[in-house]
Amino acid sequence: MSIQDTIRQTVTENPVVLFMKGSAQFPQCGFSGRAVQILKACGVNNFVTVDVLADAEIRQGIKDYASWPTIPQLYVNGEFLGGSDIMYEMYQSGELQEVLKDLAN
Amino acid sequence: MVSADYIKEVILAGLPCDYIDVQGDDGTHFNAVIVSAEFSGRNRVQRHQLVYQALGDRMRAEIHALGMKTLSPEEWAQQQG
């Protein structure tokens, strides 16, 4: 299976996936840490995280997958929603809470 | 070292902007406010992709982080009240 197929499978089989640097407990970058905080603030706690620092193939592959050059990247129901700026804007406007409302737990 | 002014020039060269302001003085972290008619009718992801496109591969590699606020001229006018 190609790396693109692996990524596609990960984001379609899990409702909320965050590709980030480090883990939810120990983010290795301020932007990734902020993304985790935003998800938690939306009431989502069982999201899947993928640490791109642990796998160079994933780290490059995820940038190609969404034509998006930066980490973190948030996927909801297989769709790329954005990086930490967009997450924050959507959180502030209430859009993110709306998108995630059925997935909060 | 990459400067905020240089990033502004590179973005302007690749994307027509009504307004652009880039801040940041540590050489790797920057914040930009960009207003462009190209953003009208595009969602946030598509807007950021346009800016990344304008920056090109080399710049993307040099900049660790570029925070972006992307507005269409109409949204910009609304914000100005």
mmCIF file of C-alpha atoms in Angstrom:
data_model
loop_
_atom_site.group_PDB
_atom_site.id
_atom_site.type_symbol
_atom_site.label_atom_id
_atom_site.label_comp_id
_atom_site.label_asym_id
_atom_site.label_seq_id
_atom_site.Cartn_x
_atom_site.Cartn_y
_atom_site.Cartn_z
ATOM 1 C CA MET A 1 0.000 0.000 0.000
ATOM 2 C CA SER A 2 1.399 3.427 -0.908
ATOM 3 C CA ILE A 3 1.849 6.137 1.675
ATOM 4 C CA GLN A 4 -1.004 8.095 0.077
ATOM 5 C CA ASP A 5 -3.282 5.049 0.474
ATOM 6 C CA THR A 6 -2.218 4.678 4.102
ATOM 7 C CA ILE A 7 -3.074 8.320 4.792
ATOM 8 C CA ARG A 8 -6.412 8.025 2.987
ATOM 9 C CA GLN A 9 -7.273 4.949 5.047
ATOM 10 C CA THR A 10 -6.326 6.698 8.306
ATOM 11 C CA VAL A 11 -8.460 9.771 7.639
ATOM 12 C CA THR A 12 -11.490 7.851 6.367
ATOM 13 C CA GLU A 13 -11.549 5.179 9.064
ATOM 14 C CA ASN A 14 -11.316 7.692 11.929
ATOM 15 C CA PRO A 15 -13.756 10.603 12.256
ATOM 16 C CA VAL A 16 -11.232 13.112 13.635
ATOM 17 C CA VAL A 17 -7.531 12.844 12.788
ATOM 18 C CA LEU A 18 -4.832 15.374 13.653
ATOM 19 C CA PHE A 19 -1.444 15.066 11.966
ATOM 20 C CA MET A 20 0.900 16.837 14.356
ATOM 21 C CA LYS A 21 4.416 17.082 15.724
ATOM 22 C CA GLY A 22 4.585 15.011 18.905
ATOM 23 C CA SER A 23 1.603 13.576 20.762
ATOM 24 C CA ALA A 24 -1.526 15.102 22.298
ATOM 25 C CA GLN A 25 0.143 14.708 25.711
ATOM 26 C CA PHE A 26 3.518 16.032 24.536
ATOM 27 C CA PRO A 27 3.232 18.278 21.483
ATOM 28 C CA GLN A 28 6.628 19.138 19.986
ATOM 29 C CA CYS A 29 5.510 22.409 18.402
ATOM 30 C CA GLY A 30 3.387 25.298 19.642
ATOM 31 C CA PHE A 31 1.068 25.138 16.645
ATOM 32 C CA SER A 32 0.405 21.432 17.163
ATOM 33 C CA GLY A 33 -0.201 22.087 20.861
ATOM 34 C CA ARG A 34 -2.687 24.801 20.006
ATOM 35 C CA ALA A 35 -4.527 22.476 17.606
ATOM 36 C CA VAL A 36 -4.920 19.866 20.377
ATOM 37 C CA GLN A 37 -6.253 22.515 22.787
ATOM 38 C CA ILE A 38 -8.792 23.722 20.225
ATOM 39 C CA LEU A 39 -10.134 20.198 19.637
ATOM 40 C CA LYS A 40 -10.472 19.648 23.381
ATOM 41 C CA ALA A 41 -12.201 23.009 23.758
ATOM 42 C CA CYS A 42 -14.737 21.757 21.190
ATOM 43 C CA GLY A 43 -15.432 18.776 23.434
ATOM 44 C CA VAL A 44 -13.621 16.259 21.225
ATOM 45 C CA ASN A 45 -11.349 14.023 23.251
ATOM 46 C CA ASN A 46 -11.093 10.768 21.335
ATOM 47 C CA PHE A 47 -9.410 12.118 18.214
ATOM 48 C CA VAL A 48 -6.609 10.162 16.591
ATOM 49 C CA THR A 49 -3.206 11.836 16.374
ATOM 50 C CA VAL A 50 -0.404 10.905 13.999
ATOM 51 C CA ASP A 51 3.085 12.049 14.987
ATOM 52 C CA VAL A 52 4.784 13.101 11.753
ATOM 53 C CA LEU A 53 8.160 13.347 13.507
ATOM 54 C CA ALA A 54 8.066 9.575 13.995
ATOM 55 C CA ASP A 55 7.811 8.816 10.263
ATOM 56 C CA ALA A 56 9.590 10.803 7.526
ATOM 57 C CA GLU A 57 7.430 9.203 4.811
ATOM 58 C CA ILE A 58 4.217 10.330 6.497
ATOM 59 C CA ARG A 59 5.693 13.759 7.174
ATOM 60 C CA GLN A 60 6.281 14.360 3.456
ATOM 61 C CA GLY A 61 3.284 12.306 2.328
ATOM 62 C CA ILE A 62 0.742 14.328 4.300
ATOM 63 C CA LYS A 63 2.011 17.565 2.729
ATOM 64 C CA ASP A 64 1.420 16.086 -0.724
ATOM 65 C CA TYR A 65 -1.917 14.542 0.260
ATOM 66 C CA ALA A 66 -3.589 17.889 0.969
ATOM 67 C CA SER A 67 -1.269 20.109 -1.096
ATOM 68 C CA TRP A 68 -0.616 21.768 2.223
ATOM 69 C CA PRO A 69 2.965 22.458 3.305
ATOM 70 C CA THR A 70 2.590 22.750 7.060
ATOM 71 C CA ILE A 71 1.786 20.690 10.144
ATOM 72 C CA PRO A 72 -0.623 20.397 12.000
ATOM 73 C CA GLN A 73 -3.395 19.264 9.656
ATOM 74 C CA LEU A 74 -6.926 18.447 10.785
ATOM 75 C CA TYR A 75 -9.155 15.919 8.996
ATOM 76 C CA VAL A 76 -12.820 15.431 9.856
ATOM 77 C CA ASN A 77 -14.677 12.530 8.216
ATOM 78 C CA GLY A 78 -11.931 12.271 5.619
ATOM 79 C CA GLU A 79 -12.011 15.931 4.660
ATOM 80 C CA PHE A 80 -9.051 18.261 5.150
ATOM 81 C CA LEU A 81 -10.270 21.197 7.230
ATOM 82 C CA GLY A 82 -7.081 23.210 7.644
ATOM 83 C CA GLY A 83 -4.058 23.977 9.760
ATOM 84 C CA SER A 84 -3.895 25.663 13.155
ATOM 85 C CA ASP A 85 -4.766 29.174 11.877
ATOM 86 C CA ILE A 86 -7.902 27.957 10.146
ATOM 87 C CA MET A 87 -8.832 25.817 13.159
ATOM 88 C CA TYR A 88 -8.531 28.876 15.380
ATOM 89 C CA GLU A 89 -10.563 31.098 13.040
ATOM 90 C CA MET A 90 -13.261 28.434 12.752
ATOM 91 C CA TYR A 91 -13.242 27.948 16.524
ATOM 92 C CA GLN A 92 -13.645 31.674 17.132
ATOM 93 C CA SER A 93 -16.549 31.923 14.705
ATOM 94 C CA GLY A 94 -18.205 28.779 16.099
ATOM 95 C CA GLU A 95 -17.970 26.895 12.782
ATOM 96 C CA LEU A 96 -15.612 24.280 14.157
ATOM 97 C CA GLN A 97 -17.921 23.478 17.088
ATOM 98 C CA GLU A 98 -20.718 23.030 14.533
ATOM 99 C CA VAL A 99 -18.660 20.653 12.374
ATOM 100 C CA LEU A 100 -17.569 18.656 15.417
ATOM 101 C CA LYS A 101 -20.815 18.696 17.399
ATOM 102 C CA ASP A 102 -21.825 15.133 16.543
ATOM 103 C CA LEU A 103 -18.316 13.908 17.264
ATOM 104 C CA ALA A 104 -17.886 15.519 20.685
ATOM 105 C CA ASN A 105 -17.756 13.106 23.582
ATOM 106 C CA MET B 1 17.729 35.699 7.108
ATOM 107 C CA VAL B 2 14.256 36.008 5.640
ATOM 108 C CA SER B 3 12.601 39.313 6.498
ATOM 109 C CA ALA B 4 8.912 40.170 6.692
ATOM 110 C CA ASP B 5 9.388 42.707 3.884
ATOM 111 C CA TYR B 6 10.902 40.070 1.632
ATOM 112 C CA ILE B 7 7.995 37.677 2.211
ATOM 113 C CA LYS B 8 5.623 40.501 1.409
ATOM 114 C CA GLU B 9 7.429 41.124 -1.895
ATOM 115 C CA VAL B 10 7.385 37.439 -2.857
ATOM 116 C CA ILE B 11 3.665 37.090 -2.102
ATOM 117 C CA LEU B 12 2.871 40.289 -4.017
ATOM 118 C CA ALA B 13 4.835 39.029 -7.019
ATOM 119 C CA GLY B 14 2.679 35.897 -7.212
ATOM 120 C CA LEU B 15 -0.697 37.083 -5.966
ATOM 121 C CA PRO B 16 -2.477 40.376 -6.672
ATOM 122 C CA CYS B 17 -3.334 41.878 -3.273
ATOM 123 C CA ASP B 18 -5.472 44.855 -2.298
ATOM 124 C CA TYR B 19 -3.688 44.966 1.027
ATOM 125 C CA ILE B 20 -0.905 43.000 2.645
ATOM 126 C CA ASP B 21 0.868 43.299 5.966
ATOM 127 C CA VAL B 22 3.549 40.869 7.130
ATOM 128 C CA GLN B 23 4.987 40.980 10.637
ATOM 129 C CA GLY B 24 7.770 38.979 12.267
ATOM 130 C CA ASP B 25 11.402 39.632 13.062
ATOM 131 C CA ASP B 26 12.937 36.297 14.121
ATOM 132 C CA GLY B 27 13.515 35.089 10.544
ATOM 133 C CA THR B 28 11.310 31.991 10.778
ATOM 134 C CA HIS B 29 7.925 32.930 12.287
ATOM 135 C CA PHE B 30 5.675 35.420 10.532
ATOM 136 C CA ASN B 31 2.108 36.680 10.606
ATOM 137 C CA ALA B 32 0.357 38.040 7.568
ATOM 138 C CA VAL B 33 -2.909 39.796 6.831
ATOM 139 C CA ILE B 34 -3.706 39.491 3.140
ATOM 140 C CA VAL B 35 -6.625 40.978 1.219
ATOM 141 C CA SER B 36 -7.077 39.797 -2.362
ATOM 142 C CA ALA B 37 -9.914 39.639 -4.868
ATOM 143 C CA GLU B 38 -8.598 36.154 -5.716
ATOM 144 C CA PHE B 39 -9.974 34.993 -2.344
ATOM 145 C CA SER B 40 -13.597 35.772 -3.227
ATOM 146 C CA GLY B 41 -15.585 32.567 -3.558
ATOM 147 C CA ARG B 42 -12.774 30.431 -2.196
ATOM 148 C CA ASN B 43 -12.740 28.723 1.182
ATOM 149 C CA ARG B 44 -9.963 29.177 3.738
ATOM 150 C CA VAL B 45 -7.996 26.147 2.640
ATOM 151 C CA GLN B 46 -8.005 27.290 -0.990
ATOM 152 C CA ARG B 47 -6.967 30.805 0.042
ATOM 153 C CA HIS B 48 -4.003 29.610 2.059
ATOM 154 C CA GLN B 49 -3.026 27.325 -0.820
ATOM 155 C CA LEU B 50 -2.906 30.359 -3.138
ATOM 156 C CA VAL B 51 -0.530 32.115 -0.747
ATOM 157 C CA TYR B 52 1.672 29.026 -0.374
ATOM 158 C CA GLN B 53 1.750 28.763 -4.161
ATOM 159 C CA ALA B 54 2.931 32.369 -4.438
ATOM 160 C CA LEU B 55 5.654 31.686 -1.888
ATOM 161 C CA GLY B 56 7.037 28.711 -3.793
ATOM 162 C CA ASP B 57 8.946 25.689 -2.477
ATOM 163 C CA ARG B 58 12.121 27.467 -1.465
ATOM 164 C CA MET B 59 10.388 30.040 0.715
ATOM 165 C CA ARG B 60 8.168 27.409 2.301
ATOM 166 C CA ALA B 61 11.256 25.510 3.348
ATOM 167 C CA GLU B 62 12.891 28.606 4.845
ATOM 168 C CA ILE B 63 9.886 29.827 6.800
ATOM 169 C CA HIS B 64 8.969 27.675 9.771
ATOM 170 C CA ALA B 65 5.593 29.240 10.276
ATOM 171 C CA LEU B 66 3.435 31.771 8.527
ATOM 172 C CA GLY B 67 0.255 32.691 10.334
ATOM 173 C CA MET B 68 -2.337 33.948 7.882
ATOM 174 C CA LYS B 69 -5.526 35.914 7.923
ATOM 175 C CA THR B 70 -6.962 35.868 4.403
ATOM 176 C CA LEU B 71 -9.819 38.184 3.441
ATOM 177 C CA SER B 72 -11.657 39.068 0.271
ATOM 178 C CA PRO B 73 -12.024 42.832 -0.378
ATOM 179 C CA GLU B 74 -15.694 42.591 0.695
ATOM 180 C CA GLU B 75 -14.812 40.907 4.002
ATOM 181 C CA TRP B 76 -12.030 43.444 4.524
ATOM 182 C CA ALA B 77 -14.457 46.342 4.030
ATOM 183 C CA GLN B 78 -16.860 44.780 6.542
ATOM 184 C CA GLN B 79 -14.083 44.405 9.110
ATOM 185 C CA GLN B 80 -13.106 48.039 8.727
ATOM 186 C CA GLY B 81 -16.713 48.854 9.628
#
